[in-house]
Coordinates of C-alpha atoms in Angstrom, one line a residue:
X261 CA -43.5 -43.2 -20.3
X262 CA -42.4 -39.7 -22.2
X263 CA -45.9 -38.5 -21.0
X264 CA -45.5 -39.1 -17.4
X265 CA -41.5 -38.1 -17.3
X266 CA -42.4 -34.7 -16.6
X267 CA -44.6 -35.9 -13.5
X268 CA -41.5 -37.8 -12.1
X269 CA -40.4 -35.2 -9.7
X270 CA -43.9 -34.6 -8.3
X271 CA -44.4 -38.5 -8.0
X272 CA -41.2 -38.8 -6.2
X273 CA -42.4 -35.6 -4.0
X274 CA -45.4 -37.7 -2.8
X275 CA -43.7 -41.0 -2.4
X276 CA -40.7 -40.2 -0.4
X277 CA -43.5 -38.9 2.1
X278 CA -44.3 -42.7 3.2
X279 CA -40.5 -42.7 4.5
X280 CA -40.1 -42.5 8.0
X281 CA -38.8 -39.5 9.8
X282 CA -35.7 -38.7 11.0
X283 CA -36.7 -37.7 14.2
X284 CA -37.8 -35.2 16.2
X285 CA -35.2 -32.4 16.4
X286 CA -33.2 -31.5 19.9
X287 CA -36.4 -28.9 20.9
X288 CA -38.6 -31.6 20.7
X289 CA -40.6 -29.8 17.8
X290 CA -40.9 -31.9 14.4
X291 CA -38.1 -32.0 12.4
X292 CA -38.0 -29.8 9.1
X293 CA -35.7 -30.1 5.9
X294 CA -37.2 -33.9 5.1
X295 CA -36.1 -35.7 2.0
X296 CA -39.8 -34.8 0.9
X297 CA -38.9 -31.0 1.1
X298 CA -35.5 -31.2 -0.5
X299 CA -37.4 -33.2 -3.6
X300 CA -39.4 -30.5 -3.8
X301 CA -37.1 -28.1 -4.3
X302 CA -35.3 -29.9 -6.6
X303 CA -39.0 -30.3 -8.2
X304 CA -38.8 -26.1 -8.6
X305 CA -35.5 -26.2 -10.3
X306 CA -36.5 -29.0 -13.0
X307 CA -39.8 -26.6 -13.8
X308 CA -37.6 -23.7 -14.6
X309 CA -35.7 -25.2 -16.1
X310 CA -37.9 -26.6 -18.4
X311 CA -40.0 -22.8 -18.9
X312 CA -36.3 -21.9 -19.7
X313 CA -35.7 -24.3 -22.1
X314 CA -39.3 -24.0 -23.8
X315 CA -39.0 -19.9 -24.1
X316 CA -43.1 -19.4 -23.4
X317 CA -44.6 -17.2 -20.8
X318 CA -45.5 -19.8 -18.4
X319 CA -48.3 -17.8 -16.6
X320 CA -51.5 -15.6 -17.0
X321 CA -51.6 -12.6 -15.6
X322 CA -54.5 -14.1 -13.7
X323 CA -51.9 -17.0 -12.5
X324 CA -49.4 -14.7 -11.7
X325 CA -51.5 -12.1 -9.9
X326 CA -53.2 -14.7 -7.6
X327 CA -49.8 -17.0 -6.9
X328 CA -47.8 -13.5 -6.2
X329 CA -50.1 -12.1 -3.4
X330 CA -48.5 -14.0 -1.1
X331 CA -44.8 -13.3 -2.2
X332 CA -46.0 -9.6 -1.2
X333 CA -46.9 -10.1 2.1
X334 CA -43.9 -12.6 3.2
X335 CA -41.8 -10.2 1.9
X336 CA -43.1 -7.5 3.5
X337 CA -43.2 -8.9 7.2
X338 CA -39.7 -10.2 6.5
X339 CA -38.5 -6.8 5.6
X340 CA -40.2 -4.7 8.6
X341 CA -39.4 -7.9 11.0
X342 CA -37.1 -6.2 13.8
X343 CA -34.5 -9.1 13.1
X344 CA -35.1 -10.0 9.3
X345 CA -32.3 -12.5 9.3
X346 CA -34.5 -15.2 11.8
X347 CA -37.4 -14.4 9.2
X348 CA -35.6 -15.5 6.0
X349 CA -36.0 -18.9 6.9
X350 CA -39.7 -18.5 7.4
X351 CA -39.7 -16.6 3.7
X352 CA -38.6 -19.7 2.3
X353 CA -40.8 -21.6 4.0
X354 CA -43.9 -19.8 2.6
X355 CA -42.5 -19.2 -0.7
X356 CA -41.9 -23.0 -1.0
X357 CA -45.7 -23.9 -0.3
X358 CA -47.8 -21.6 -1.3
X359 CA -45.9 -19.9 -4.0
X360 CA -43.2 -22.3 -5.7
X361 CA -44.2 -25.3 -5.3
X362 CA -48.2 -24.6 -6.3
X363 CA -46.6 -22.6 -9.6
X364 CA -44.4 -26.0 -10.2
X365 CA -47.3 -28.4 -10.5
X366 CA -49.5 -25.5 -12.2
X367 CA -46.7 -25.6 -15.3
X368 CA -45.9 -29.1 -15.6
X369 CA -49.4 -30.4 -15.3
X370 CA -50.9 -30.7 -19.1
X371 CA -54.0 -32.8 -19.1
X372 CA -56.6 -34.2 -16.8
X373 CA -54.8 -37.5 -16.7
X374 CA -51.7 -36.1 -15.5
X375 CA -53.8 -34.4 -12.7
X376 CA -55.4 -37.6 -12.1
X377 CA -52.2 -39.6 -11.9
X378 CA -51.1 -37.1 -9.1
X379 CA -54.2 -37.6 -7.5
X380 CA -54.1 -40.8 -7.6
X381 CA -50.7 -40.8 -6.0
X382 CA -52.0 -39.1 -3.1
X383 CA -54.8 -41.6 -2.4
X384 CA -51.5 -44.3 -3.0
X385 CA -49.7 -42.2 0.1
X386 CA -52.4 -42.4 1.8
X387 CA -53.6 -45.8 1.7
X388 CA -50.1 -47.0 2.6
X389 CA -49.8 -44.5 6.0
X390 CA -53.4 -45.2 6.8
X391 CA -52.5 -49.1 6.6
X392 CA -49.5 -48.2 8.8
X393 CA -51.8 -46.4 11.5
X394 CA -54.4 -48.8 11.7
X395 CA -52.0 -51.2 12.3
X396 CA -50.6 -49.1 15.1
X397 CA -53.7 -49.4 16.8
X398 CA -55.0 -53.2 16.5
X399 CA -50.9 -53.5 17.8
X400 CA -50.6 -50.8 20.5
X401 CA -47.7 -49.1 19.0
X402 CA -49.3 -45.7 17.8
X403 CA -48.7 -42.2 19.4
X404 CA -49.5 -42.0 23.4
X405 CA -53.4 -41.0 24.2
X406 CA -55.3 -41.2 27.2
X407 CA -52.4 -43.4 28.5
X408 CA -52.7 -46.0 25.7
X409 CA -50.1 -46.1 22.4
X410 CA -53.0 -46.3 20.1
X411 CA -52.7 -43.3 18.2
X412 CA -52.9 -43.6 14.6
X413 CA -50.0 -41.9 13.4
X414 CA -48.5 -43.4 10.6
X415 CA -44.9 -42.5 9.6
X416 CA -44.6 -39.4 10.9
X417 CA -44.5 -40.2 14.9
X418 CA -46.0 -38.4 17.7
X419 CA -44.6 -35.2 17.2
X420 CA -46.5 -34.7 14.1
X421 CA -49.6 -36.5 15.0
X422 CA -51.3 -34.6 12.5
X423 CA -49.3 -35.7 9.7
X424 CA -51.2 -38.6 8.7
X425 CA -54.8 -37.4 9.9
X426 CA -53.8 -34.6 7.2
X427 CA -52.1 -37.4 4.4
X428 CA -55.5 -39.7 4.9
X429 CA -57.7 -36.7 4.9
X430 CA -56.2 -35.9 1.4
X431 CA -56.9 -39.3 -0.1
X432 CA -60.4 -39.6 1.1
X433 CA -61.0 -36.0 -0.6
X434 CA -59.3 -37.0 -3.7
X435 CA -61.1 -40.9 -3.7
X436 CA -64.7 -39.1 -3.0
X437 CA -64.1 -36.5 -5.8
X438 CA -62.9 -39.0 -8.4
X439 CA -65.7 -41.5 -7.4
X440 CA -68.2 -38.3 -7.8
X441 CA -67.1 -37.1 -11.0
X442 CA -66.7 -40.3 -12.7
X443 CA -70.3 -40.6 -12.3
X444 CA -70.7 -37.5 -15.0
X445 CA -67.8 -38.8 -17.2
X446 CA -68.9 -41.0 -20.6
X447 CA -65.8 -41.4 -21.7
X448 CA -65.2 -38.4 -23.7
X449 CA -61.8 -38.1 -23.5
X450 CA -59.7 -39.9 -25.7
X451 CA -57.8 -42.7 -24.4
X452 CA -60.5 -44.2 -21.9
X453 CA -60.7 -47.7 -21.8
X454 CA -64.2 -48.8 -22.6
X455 CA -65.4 -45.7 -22.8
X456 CA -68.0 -45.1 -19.8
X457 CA -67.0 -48.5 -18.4
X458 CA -63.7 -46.7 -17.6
X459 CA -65.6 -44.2 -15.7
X460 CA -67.1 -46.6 -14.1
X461 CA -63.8 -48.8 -13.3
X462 CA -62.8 -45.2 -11.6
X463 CA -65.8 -44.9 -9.7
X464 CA -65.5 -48.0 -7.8
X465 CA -61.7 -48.0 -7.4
X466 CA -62.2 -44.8 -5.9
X467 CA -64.9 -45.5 -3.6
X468 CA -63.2 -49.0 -2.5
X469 CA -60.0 -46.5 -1.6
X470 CA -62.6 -43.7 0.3
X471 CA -64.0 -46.6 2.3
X472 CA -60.5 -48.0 3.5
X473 CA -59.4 -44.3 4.4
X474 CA -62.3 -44.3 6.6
X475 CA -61.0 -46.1 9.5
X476 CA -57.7 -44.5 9.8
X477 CA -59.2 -41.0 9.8
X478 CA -61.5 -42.0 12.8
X479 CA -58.5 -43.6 14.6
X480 CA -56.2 -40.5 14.1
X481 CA -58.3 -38.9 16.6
X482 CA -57.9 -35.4 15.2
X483 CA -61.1 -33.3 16.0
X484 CA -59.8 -30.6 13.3
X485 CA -58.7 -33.5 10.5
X486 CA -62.6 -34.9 11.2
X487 CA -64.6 -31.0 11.2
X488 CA -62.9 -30.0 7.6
X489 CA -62.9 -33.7 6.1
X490 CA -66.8 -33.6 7.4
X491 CA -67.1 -30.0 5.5
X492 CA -64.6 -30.8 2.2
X493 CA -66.9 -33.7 1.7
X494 CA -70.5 -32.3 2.1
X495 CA -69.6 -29.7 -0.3
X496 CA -68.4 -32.3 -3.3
X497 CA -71.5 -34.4 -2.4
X498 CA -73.8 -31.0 -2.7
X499 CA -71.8 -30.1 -6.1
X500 CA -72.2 -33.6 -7.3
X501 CA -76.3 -33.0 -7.2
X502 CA -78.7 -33.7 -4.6
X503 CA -79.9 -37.2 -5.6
X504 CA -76.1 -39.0 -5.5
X505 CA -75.6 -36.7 -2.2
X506 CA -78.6 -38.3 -0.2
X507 CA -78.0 -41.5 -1.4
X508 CA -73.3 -41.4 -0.7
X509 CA -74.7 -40.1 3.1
X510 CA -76.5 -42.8 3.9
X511 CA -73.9 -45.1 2.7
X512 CA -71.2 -43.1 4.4
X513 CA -73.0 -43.3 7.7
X514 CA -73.9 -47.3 7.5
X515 CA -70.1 -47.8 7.0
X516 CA -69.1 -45.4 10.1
X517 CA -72.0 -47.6 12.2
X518 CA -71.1 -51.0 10.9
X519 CA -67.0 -50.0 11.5
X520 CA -67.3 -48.2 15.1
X521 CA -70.9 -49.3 16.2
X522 CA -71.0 -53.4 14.9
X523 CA -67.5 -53.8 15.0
X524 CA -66.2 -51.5 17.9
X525 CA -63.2 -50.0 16.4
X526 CA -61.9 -47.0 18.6
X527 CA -65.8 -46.8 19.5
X528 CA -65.0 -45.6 23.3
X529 CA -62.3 -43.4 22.4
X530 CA -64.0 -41.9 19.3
X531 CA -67.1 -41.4 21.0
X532 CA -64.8 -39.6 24.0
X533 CA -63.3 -37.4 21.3
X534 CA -66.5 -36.6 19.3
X535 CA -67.6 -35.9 22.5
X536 CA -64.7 -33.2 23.7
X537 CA -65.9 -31.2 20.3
X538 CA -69.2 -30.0 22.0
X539 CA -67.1 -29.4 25.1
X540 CA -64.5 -26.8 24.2
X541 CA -66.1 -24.2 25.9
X542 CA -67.6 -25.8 29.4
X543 CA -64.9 -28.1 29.9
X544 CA -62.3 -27.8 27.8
X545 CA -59.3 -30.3 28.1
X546 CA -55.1 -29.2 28.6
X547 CA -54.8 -29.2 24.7
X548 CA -57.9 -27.0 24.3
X549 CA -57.0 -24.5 26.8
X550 CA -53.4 -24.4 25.4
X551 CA -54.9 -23.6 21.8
X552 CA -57.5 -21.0 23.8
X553 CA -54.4 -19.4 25.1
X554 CA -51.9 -19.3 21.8
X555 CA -55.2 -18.1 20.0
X556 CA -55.5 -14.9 22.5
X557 CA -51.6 -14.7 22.4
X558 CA -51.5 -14.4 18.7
X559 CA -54.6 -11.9 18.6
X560 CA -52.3 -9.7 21.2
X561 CA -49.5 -10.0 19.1
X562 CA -51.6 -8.6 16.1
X563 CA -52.6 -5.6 18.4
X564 CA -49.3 -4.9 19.4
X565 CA -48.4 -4.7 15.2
X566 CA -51.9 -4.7 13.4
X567 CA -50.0 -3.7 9.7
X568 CA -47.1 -5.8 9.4
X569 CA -46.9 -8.4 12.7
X570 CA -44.4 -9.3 14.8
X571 CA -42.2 -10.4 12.1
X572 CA -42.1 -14.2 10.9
X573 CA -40.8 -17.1 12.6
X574 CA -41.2 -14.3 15.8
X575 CA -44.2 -16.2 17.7
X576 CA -42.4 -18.0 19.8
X577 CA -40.2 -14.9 21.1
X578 CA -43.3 -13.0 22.1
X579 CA -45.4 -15.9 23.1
X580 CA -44.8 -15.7 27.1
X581 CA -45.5 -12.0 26.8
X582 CA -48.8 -12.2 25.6
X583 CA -50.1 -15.1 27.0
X584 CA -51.5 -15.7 30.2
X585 CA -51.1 -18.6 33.3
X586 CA -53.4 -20.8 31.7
X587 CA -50.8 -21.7 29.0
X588 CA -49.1 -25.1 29.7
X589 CA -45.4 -25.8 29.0
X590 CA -45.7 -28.1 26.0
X591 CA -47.8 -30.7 25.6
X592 CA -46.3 -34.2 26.1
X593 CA -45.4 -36.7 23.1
X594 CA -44.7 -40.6 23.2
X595 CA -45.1 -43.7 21.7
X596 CA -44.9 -45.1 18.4
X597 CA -41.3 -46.0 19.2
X598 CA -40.2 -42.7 20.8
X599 CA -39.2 -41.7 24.0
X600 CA -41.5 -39.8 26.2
X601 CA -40.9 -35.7 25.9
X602 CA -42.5 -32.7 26.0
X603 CA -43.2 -31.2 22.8
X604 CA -42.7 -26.9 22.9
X605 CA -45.3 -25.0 21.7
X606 CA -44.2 -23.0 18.9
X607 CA -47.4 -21.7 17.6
X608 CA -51.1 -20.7 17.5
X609 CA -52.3 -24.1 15.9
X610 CA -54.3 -22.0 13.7
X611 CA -53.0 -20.8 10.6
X612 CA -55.2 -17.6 9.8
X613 CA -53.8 -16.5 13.2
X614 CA -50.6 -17.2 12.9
X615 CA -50.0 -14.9 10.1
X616 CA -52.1 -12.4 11.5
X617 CA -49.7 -12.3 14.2
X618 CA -46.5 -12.5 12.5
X619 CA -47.7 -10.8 9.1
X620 CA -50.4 -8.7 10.1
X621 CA -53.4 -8.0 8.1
X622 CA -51.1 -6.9 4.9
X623 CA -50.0 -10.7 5.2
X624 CA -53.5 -11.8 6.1
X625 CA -54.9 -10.4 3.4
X626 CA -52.5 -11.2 0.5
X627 CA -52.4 -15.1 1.7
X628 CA -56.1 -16.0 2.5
X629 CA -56.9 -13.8 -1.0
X630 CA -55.0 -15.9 -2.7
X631 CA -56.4 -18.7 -1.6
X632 CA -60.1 -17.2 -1.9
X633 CA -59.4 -16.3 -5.7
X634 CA -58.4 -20.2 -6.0
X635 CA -61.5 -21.2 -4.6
X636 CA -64.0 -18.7 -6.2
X637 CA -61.8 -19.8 -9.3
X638 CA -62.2 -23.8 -9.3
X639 CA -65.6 -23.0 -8.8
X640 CA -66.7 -20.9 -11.6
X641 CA -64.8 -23.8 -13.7
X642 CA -67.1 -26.6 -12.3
X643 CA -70.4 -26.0 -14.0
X644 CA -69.1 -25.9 -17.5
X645 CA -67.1 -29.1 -16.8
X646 CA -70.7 -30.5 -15.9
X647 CA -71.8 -29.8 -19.5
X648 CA -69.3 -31.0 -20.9
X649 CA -69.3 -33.9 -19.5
X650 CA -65.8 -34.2 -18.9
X651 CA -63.6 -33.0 -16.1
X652 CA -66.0 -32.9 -13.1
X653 CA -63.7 -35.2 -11.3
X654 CA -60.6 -32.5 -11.3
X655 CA -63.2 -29.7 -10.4
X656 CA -64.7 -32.1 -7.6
X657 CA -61.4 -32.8 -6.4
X658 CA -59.9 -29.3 -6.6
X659 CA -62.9 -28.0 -5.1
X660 CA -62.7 -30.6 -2.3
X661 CA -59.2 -30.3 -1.4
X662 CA -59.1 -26.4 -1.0
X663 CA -61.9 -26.4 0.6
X664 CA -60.4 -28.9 3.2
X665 CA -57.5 -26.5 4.1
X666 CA -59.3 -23.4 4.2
X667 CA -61.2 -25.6 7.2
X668 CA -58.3 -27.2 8.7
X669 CA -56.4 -24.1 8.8
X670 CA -58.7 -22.8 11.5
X671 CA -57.3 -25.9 13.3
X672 CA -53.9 -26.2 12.5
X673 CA -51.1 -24.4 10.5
X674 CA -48.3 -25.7 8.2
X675 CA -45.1 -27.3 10.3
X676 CA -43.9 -30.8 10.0
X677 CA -42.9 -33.1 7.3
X678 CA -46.5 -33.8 5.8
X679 CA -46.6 -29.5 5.2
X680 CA -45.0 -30.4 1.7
X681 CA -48.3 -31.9 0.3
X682 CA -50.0 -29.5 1.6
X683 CA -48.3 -27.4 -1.6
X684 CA -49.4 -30.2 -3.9
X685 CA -52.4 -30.2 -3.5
X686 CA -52.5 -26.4 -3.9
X687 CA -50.9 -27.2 -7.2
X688 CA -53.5 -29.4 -8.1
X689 CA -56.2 -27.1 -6.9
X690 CA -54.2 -24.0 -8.7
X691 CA -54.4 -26.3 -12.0
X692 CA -57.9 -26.6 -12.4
X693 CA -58.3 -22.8 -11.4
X694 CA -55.7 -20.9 -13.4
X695 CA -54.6 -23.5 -16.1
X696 CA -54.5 -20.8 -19.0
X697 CA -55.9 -23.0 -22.1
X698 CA -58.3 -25.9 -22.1
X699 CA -57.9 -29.5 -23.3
X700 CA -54.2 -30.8 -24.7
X701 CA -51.6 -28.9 -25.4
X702 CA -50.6 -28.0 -29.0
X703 CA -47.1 -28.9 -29.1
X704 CA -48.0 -32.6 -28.1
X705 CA -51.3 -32.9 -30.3
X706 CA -50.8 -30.6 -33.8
X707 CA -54.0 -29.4 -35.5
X708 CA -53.4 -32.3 -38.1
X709 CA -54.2 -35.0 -35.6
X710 CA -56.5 -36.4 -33.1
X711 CA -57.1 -35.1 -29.5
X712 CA -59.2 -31.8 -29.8
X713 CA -59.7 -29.5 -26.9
X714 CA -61.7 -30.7 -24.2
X715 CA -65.1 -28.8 -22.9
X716 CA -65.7 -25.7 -21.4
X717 CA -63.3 -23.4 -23.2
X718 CA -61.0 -21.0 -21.3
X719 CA -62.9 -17.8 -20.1
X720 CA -61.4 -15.0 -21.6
X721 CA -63.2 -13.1 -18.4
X722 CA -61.4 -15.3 -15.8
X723 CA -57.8 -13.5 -17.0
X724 CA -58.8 -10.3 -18.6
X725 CA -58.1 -10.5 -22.1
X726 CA -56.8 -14.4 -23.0
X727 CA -54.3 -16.1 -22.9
X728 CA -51.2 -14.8 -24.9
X729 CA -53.4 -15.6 -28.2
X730 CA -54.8 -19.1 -27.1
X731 CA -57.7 -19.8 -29.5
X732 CA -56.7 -16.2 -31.3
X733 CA -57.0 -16.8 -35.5
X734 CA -58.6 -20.7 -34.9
X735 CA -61.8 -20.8 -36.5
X736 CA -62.8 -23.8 -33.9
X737 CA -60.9 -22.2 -30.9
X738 CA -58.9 -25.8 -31.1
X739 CA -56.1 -25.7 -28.6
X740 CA -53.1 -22.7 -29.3
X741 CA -50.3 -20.9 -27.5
X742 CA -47.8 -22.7 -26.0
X743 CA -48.3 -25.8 -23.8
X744 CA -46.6 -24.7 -20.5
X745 CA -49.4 -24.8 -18.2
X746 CA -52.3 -26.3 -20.1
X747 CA -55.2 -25.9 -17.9
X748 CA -58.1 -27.7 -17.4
X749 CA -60.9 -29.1 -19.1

C-alpha cells in the first residue's frame, strides 16, 4: 500500500472520469471545471508538495527544457493578446495539460510498475465507458446520429462525443502496448510472479481488454478517433518486430469481420462512416464542411497575426470575420438523455491550428517541439529496453499513446471533460522519455539490498551531462541521486 499511496491522486484523477457529467453549460458547449480537473489540480499541489518536502532537484535540464517550451509560448500569446484578462483562463488551461499535470506524474512515477498500474487504470476507465457505450447502442440511448440515438458516447453525452472515442482509444493503445511488450519481458524484474509466466498472464489480460475496446471504438463513429488509433497501433505492431506484427493484423482484422461482418454490429453505419472518410473532398457532409471552414478561418487568423496570434481563448471572437457562408451555426446535439440543442462552434477542431491561430508560430513552435522532443525521446529509449529485456511494454505504450495524439490532434483539439487524461497520458509518455535515472530509486532500495537498476542505463547524451551525479562515484552505476522522478528502465 505505502508503494502505491503516492499514485492515489493520479488513480483518483482517472477514476472520477467514469462519473457522469454535470451537463452541458448555458452555450451549449461542454462543460469545463469537472471533478476530474479539480483532482488534478489538487494532484499538482500534493507533487510539490512532496519535491518540497524531499529538498531534490526534481528535474533534468532535459525535463525542464522540453516541459517549459510550452509555458513560453502560452505566456507569450497571453501577454501580447489585445485583452490578456479573457486569455488567463486559457493560460491555465494549457499550463494544466501540457505543463503541470505531465511534470506531476513525471515526479511521482518511480518504477515500471507504478507506470503500469496507471496504465492499467486507463484500460479500467476505459473498459467501464466503453461497456457504457455499447450498451447505448444495443439500447438506443446513445448520442443522436443519422436520426437514430445510437451514438456510443459513454459518460460524457453528446456534447462531447469525442470523450469516450478518445477514453477507449487510450485503453486499446495501452492494452496493445502491454500485450506487445510482455512478449519481450522474462521476468526480469523483481517481483514478477512466475517469472515469464507473469509476462505471459499480462499478455493475455491485455489482449482480452484490446479485443473488448474494439467494438466501442467502431460504434463511437469518430473518423479522427479510428485514423490515429489505426496509426498509434501500426507503429507499436512495427516496433514490436515484423513477425508478431503480421501475425496481431491478421487477428485484428478476423475480429473486426467476425464483430461487424458475421455479427452485424453498426455494420451499415460503420461502413457509411468509413465510407465519408474517402469523401471529404467530393462530397463532403455539414460537419466536414464546418471543419473545412474553421480550418481556413483559423489559417486567416494566423495571417492576420503570424508571430503571436490572435490571442488565446480569442477564436471565437474573430471566427465570423474570417470565415466564409459555408460555415453552419453549430452543429446540433441530442440524445443520450439530453434535450435537443445546438452546439456553438468554438473552435477549429484541429489542434495544431488552433494554436497557430491564437498563438502563432512562437506558440506553434514551442508546443508541437515539445511534443516532438517527447517522441524522438521515448524512442531512442525503446531499443535498449529491447536488450534488456525489460521495459518494452512502457516504451510500446509511451510510444503508442503520443503517437495517437500527435494524429488525433489533426482532428480534434483539447476541450471537454475527457481533456484531463489527455495530460496523463502525456505524463506517462514524459516518464519514459525524460525519467532522469534508470531502474529503482535509491532512497526506497539502499545499495545493501536487493532490487538493482533495471537495463539500459540513463544516457548521459539524452540530458547533456547526467543527472545531478546519478551513477557519479558507483563502480556498477547502481542506482544514485535522489529518487524524485526515477525514470525508466
Amino acid at each position: 500500500m505505502r508503494r502505491v499511496a503516492p499514485l492515489l491522486p493520479v488513480l483518483v484523477v482517472v477514476a472520477l472520469l467514469a462519473a457522469p457529467g454535470t451537463g452541458p453549460a448555458a452555450d451549449g458547449s461542454a462543460g469545463s471545471g469537472t471533478a476530474a480537473d479539480a483532482a488534478s489540480g489538487l494532484l499538482v499541489v500534493f507533487c510539490l508538495v512532496r519535491v518540497v518536502r524531499e529538498r531534490a532537484r526534481p528535474l533534468t535540464r532535459t525535463a525542464a527544457l522540453v516541459l517549459g517550451l510550452p509555458v513560453f509560448g502560452v505566456c507569450t500569446a497571453a501577454i501580447t493578446s489585445s485583452d490578456p484578462a479573457s486569455s488567463l483562463p486559457g493560460v491555465a488551461r494549457y499550463l494544466q495539460i501540457f505543463v503541470l499535470v505531465p511534470g506531476a506524474l513525471l515526479l511521482l512515477i518511480r518504477h515500471r510498475r507504478d507506470f503500469r498500474l496507471v496504465a492499467w487504470s486507463m484500460v479500467a476507465l476505459a473498459l467501464v465507458q466503453g461497456l457504457i457505450g455499447v450498451v447505448q447502442y444495443l439500447t438506443g440511448t446513445g448520442a443522436s446520429y443519422m436520426g437514430e440515438d445510437v451514438r456510443a458516447v459513454g459518460t460524457f453525452g453528446p456534447t462531447d462525443v469525442m470523450g469516450m472515442a478518445t477514453v477507449v482509444s487510450y485503453g486499446l493503445v495501452v492494452a496493445v502496448g502491454l500485450a506487445l511488450g510482455a512478449g519481450a519481458e522474462r521476468g526480469a524484474e523483481r517481483g514478477a510472479p512466475g517469472g515469464a509466466g507473469g509476462g505471459n498472464r499480462q499478455r493475455a489480460v491485455a489482449l482480452g481488454c484490446a479485443a473488448l475496446l474494439f467494438p466501442p471504438l467502431v460504434l463511437s463513429f469518430s473518423r479522427g478517433a479510428w485514423i490515429a488509433t489505426l496509426v498509434a497501433l501500426t507503429l507499436q505492431l512495427a516496433l514490436s518486430g515484423l513477425r508478431r506484427a503480421v501475425r496481431v493484423a491478421l487477428v485484428a482484422a478476423a475480429l473486426g469481420v467476425v464483430l461487424v461482418g458475421g455479427l452485424g454490429i453498426g455494420s451499415q453505419l460503420v461502413s457509411d462512416r468509413l465510407g465519408s472518410i474517402t469523401e471529404v473532398a467530393e462530397a463532403p457532409d455539414r460537419s466536414v464542411t464546418d471543419r473545412y471552414t474553421m480550418w481556413a478561418a483559423a489559417a486567416g487568423m494566423w495571417r492576420t497575426d503570424p508571430v503571436t496570434g490572435v490571442g488565446l481563448k480569442a477564436f471565437p471572437a474573430y471566427r465570423d470575420s474570417h470565415s466564409s457562408i459555408a460555415l453552419s451555426s453549430g452543429s446540433d446535439t441530442a440524445g443520450a438523455g439530453t434535450v435537443f440543442r445546438r452546439q456553438s462552434l468554438l473552435s477549429p477542431h484541429n489542434m495544431y491550428l488552433l494554436i497557430l491561430s491564437e498563438q502563432g508560430l512562437v506558440g506553434l513552435l514551442a508546443l508541437a517541439g515539445s511534443w516532438a522532443a517527447l517522441l524522438v525521446l521515448a524512442l531512442r529509449r525503446l531499443p535498449g529496453a529491447r536488450r534488456g529485456r525489460t521495459g518494452a511494454d512502457c516504451a510500446l505504450v509511451a510510444a503508442g499513446l503520443l503517437t495517437w495524439q500527435l494524429v488525433d490532434f489533426g482532428y480534434a483539439d483539447i476541450g471537454g471533460p475527457s481533456t484531463v487524461l489527455t495530460a496523463v497520458a502525456l505524463g506517462l509518455a514524459a516518464w519514459w522519455a525524460l525519467g532522469r535515472a534508470a531502474g529503482t530509486p535509491a532512497g526506497n532500495h539502499p545499495a545493501s539490498t536487493s532490487a538493482p537498476c533495471d537495463p539500459p542505463r540513463w544516457d548521459r547524451r539524452a540530458d547533456g551531462g547526467g543527472a545531478d551525479g546519478a551513477h557519479r562515484g558507483s563502480g556498477q552505476g547502481a542506482c544514485g541521486g535522489s529518487d524524485l522522478g526515477a525514470g525508466p528502465a
